[in-house]
mmCIF file of C-alpha atoms in Angstrom:
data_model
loop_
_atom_site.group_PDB
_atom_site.id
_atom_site.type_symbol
_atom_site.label_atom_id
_atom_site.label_comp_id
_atom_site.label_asym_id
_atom_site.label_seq_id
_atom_site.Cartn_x
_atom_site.Cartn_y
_atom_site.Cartn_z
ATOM 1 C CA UNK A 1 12.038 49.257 4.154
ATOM 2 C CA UNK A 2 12.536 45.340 4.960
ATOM 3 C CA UNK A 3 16.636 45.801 6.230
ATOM 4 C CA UNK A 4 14.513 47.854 9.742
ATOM 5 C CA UNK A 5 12.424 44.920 10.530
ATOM 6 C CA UNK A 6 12.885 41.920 11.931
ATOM 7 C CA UNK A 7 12.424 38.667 9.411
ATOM 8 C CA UNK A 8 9.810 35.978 11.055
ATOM 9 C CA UNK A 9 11.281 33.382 8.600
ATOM 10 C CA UNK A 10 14.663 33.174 6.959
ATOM 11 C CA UNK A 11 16.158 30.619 3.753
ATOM 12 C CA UNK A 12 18.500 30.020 1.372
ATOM 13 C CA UNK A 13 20.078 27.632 -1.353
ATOM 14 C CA UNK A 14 22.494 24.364 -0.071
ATOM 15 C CA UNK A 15 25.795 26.642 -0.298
ATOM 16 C CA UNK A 16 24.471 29.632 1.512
ATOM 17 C CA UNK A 17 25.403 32.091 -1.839
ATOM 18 C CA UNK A 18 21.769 32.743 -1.724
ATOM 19 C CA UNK A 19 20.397 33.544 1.679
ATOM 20 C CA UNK A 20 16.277 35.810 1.938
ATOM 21 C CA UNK A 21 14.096 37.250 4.947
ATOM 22 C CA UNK A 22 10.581 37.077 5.356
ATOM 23 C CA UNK A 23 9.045 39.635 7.135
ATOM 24 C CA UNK A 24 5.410 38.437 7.325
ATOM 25 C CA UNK A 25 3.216 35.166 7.241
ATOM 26 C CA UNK A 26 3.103 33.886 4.092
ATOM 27 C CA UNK A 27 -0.116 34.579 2.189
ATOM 28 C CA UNK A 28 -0.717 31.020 1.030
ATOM 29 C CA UNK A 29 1.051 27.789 1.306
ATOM 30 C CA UNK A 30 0.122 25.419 -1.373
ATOM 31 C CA UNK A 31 1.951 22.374 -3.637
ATOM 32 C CA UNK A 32 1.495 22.571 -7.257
ATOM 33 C CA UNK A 33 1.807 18.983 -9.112
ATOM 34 C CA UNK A 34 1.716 20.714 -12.659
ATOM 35 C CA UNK A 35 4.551 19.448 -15.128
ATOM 36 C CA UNK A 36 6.205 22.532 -15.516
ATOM 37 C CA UNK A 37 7.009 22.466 -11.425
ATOM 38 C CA UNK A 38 7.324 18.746 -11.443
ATOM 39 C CA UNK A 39 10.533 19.699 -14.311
ATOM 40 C CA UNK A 40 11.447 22.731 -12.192
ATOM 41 C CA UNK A 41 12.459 20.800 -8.919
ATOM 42 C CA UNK A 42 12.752 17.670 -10.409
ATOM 43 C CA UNK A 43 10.708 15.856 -8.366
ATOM 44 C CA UNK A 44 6.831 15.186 -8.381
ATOM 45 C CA UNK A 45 5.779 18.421 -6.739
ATOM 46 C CA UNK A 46 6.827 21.765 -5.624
ATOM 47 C CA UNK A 47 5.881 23.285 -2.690
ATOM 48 C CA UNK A 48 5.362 26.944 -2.352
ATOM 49 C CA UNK A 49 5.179 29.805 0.039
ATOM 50 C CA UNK A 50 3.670 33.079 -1.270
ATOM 51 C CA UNK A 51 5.023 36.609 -0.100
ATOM 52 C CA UNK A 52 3.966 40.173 -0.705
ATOM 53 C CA UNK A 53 7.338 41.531 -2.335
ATOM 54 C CA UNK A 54 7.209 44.194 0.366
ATOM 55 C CA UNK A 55 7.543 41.244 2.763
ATOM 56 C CA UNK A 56 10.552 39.738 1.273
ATOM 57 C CA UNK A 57 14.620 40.080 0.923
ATOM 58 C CA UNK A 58 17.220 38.777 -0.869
ATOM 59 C CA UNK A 59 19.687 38.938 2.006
ATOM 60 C CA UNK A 60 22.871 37.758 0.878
ATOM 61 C CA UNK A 61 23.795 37.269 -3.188
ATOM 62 C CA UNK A 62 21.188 37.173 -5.511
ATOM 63 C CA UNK A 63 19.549 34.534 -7.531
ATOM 64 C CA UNK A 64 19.825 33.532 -10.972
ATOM 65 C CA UNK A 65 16.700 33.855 -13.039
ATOM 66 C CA UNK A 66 15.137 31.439 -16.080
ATOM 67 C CA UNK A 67 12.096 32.291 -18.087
ATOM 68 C CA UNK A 68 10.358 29.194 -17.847
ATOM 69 C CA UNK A 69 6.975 30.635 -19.379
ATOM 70 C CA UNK A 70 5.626 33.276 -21.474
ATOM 71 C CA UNK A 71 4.294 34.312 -17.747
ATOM 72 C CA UNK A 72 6.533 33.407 -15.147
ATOM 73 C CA UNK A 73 10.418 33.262 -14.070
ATOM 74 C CA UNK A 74 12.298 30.876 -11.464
ATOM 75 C CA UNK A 75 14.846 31.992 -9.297
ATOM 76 C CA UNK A 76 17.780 29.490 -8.474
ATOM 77 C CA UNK A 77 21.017 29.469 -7.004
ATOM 78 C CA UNK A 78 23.578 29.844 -10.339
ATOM 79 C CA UNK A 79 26.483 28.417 -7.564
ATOM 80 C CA UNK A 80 24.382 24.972 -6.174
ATOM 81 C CA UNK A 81 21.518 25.328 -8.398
ATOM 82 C CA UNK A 82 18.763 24.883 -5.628
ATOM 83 C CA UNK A 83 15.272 26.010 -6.562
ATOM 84 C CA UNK A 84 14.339 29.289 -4.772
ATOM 85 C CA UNK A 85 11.311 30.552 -6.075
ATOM 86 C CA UNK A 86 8.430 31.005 -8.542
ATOM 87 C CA UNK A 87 7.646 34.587 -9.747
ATOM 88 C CA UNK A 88 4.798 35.328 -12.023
ATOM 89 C CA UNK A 89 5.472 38.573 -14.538
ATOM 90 C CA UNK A 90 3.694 41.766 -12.926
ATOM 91 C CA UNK A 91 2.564 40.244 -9.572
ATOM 92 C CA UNK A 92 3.181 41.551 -6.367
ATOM 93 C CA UNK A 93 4.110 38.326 -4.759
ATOM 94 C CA UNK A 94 6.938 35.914 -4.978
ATOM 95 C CA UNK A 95 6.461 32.671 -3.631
ATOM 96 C CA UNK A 96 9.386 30.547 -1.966
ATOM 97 C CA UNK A 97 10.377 27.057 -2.580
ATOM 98 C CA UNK A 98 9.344 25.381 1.381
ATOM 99 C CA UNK A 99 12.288 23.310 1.310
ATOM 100 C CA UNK A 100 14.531 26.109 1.210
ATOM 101 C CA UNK A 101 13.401 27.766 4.472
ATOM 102 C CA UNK A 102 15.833 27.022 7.616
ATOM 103 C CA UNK A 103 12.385 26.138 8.870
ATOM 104 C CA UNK A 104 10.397 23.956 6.374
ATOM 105 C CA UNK A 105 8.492 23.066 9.249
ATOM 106 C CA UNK A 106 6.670 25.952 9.857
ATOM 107 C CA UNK A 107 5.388 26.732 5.976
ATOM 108 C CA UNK A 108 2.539 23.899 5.827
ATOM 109 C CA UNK A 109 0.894 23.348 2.974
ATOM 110 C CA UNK A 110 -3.278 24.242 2.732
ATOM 111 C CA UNK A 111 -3.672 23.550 -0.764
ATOM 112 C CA UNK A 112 -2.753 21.992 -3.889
ATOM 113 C CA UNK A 113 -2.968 23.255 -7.764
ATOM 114 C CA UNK A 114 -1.464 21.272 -11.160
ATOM 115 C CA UNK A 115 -3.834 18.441 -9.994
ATOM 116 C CA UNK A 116 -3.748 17.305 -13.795
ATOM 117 C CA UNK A 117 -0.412 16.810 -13.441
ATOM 118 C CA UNK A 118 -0.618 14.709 -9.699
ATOM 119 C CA UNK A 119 1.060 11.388 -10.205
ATOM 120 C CA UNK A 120 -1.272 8.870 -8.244
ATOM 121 C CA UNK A 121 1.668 7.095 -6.301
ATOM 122 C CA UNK A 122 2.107 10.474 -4.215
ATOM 123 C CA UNK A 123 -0.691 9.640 -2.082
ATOM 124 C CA UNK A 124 0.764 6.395 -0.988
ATOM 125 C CA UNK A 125 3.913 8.206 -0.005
ATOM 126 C CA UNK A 126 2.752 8.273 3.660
ATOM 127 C CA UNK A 127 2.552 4.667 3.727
ATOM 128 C CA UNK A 128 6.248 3.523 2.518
ATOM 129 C CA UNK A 129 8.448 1.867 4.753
ATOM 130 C CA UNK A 130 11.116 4.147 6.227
ATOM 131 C CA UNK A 131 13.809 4.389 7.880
ATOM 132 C CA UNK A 132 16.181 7.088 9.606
ATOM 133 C CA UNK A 133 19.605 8.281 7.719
ATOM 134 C CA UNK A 134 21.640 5.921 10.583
ATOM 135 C CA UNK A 135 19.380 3.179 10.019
ATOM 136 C CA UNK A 136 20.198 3.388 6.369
ATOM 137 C CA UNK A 137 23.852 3.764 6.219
ATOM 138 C CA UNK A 138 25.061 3.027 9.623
ATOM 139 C CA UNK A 139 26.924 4.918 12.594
ATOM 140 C CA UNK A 140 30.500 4.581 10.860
ATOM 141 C CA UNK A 141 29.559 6.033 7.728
ATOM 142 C CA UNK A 142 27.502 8.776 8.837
ATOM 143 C CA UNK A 143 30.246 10.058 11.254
ATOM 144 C CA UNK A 144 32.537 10.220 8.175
ATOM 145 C CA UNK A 145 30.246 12.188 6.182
ATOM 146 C CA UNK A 146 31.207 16.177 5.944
ATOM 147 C CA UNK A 147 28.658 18.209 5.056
ATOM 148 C CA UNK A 148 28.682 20.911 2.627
ATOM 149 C CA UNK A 149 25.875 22.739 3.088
ATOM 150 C CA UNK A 150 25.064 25.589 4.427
ATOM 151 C CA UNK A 151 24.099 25.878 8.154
ATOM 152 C CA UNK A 152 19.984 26.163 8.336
ATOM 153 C CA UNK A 153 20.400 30.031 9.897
ATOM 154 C CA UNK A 154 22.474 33.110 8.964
#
């Protein structure tokens, strides 16, 4: 049972309704660029973390689910409406949205799949000017800013 051991990796939406444990490495890491996960996040790609469902938890609350294909459902948070995962109908994995993780940082990416899909400015992404979240709104209006959110642990 995955309440007697000890989660290696831990996540959840932006309010913190929806909180889940990982209790092994990830089986893969990849992004998918395909246009059903470019709709599903809203953004160009998705990235992914896939889980053995023995190796997984819904902690706290529990997801809200859409059919998005004749052969796969996406959990999201019904409260915030973050994107928590892609399931595919009668597999044993489940595989986590990266950003959600309190440690995006440690699910890398070794892959990518949807690559009909891949918009071509995505590779140039690395090669934008930037900036840091002070830089772009300054001291006095980040200290005014409350957050939200839910603190990135349990």
């Amino acid at each position: 049972m995955t309440s007697d051991r000890k989660a290696i990796l831990t996540g959840g939406c932006q309010c913190g309704a929806v909180r889940f444990a990982v209790y092994a490495t990830p089986v893969k890491i990849g992004l998918c660029h395909c246009r059903m996960c470019q709709k599903a996040v809203g953004g160009p790609f998705i990235s992914l973390a896939e889980v053995k469902h023995e190796d997984f938890a819904w902690t706290h609350g529990k997801p809200a689910t859409f059919r998005s294909s004749s052969i796969a459902e996406r959990d999201f948070c019904a409260a915030c409406g973050t994107p928590l995962s892609y399931r595919a109908i009668g597999v044993d994995v489940i595989e986590l949205t990266t950003g959600s993780f309190d440690r995006p940082d440690l699910v890398v990416p070794t892959y990518a799949t949807g690559t009909e899909s891949h918009l071509a400015w995505v590779g140039r992404i690395a090669c934008l000017p930037g900036r840091s979240t002070l830089e772009a709104v300054g001291a006095e209006t980040l200290n005014r800013i409350v957050s939200h959110q839910h603190p990135d642990h349990d």
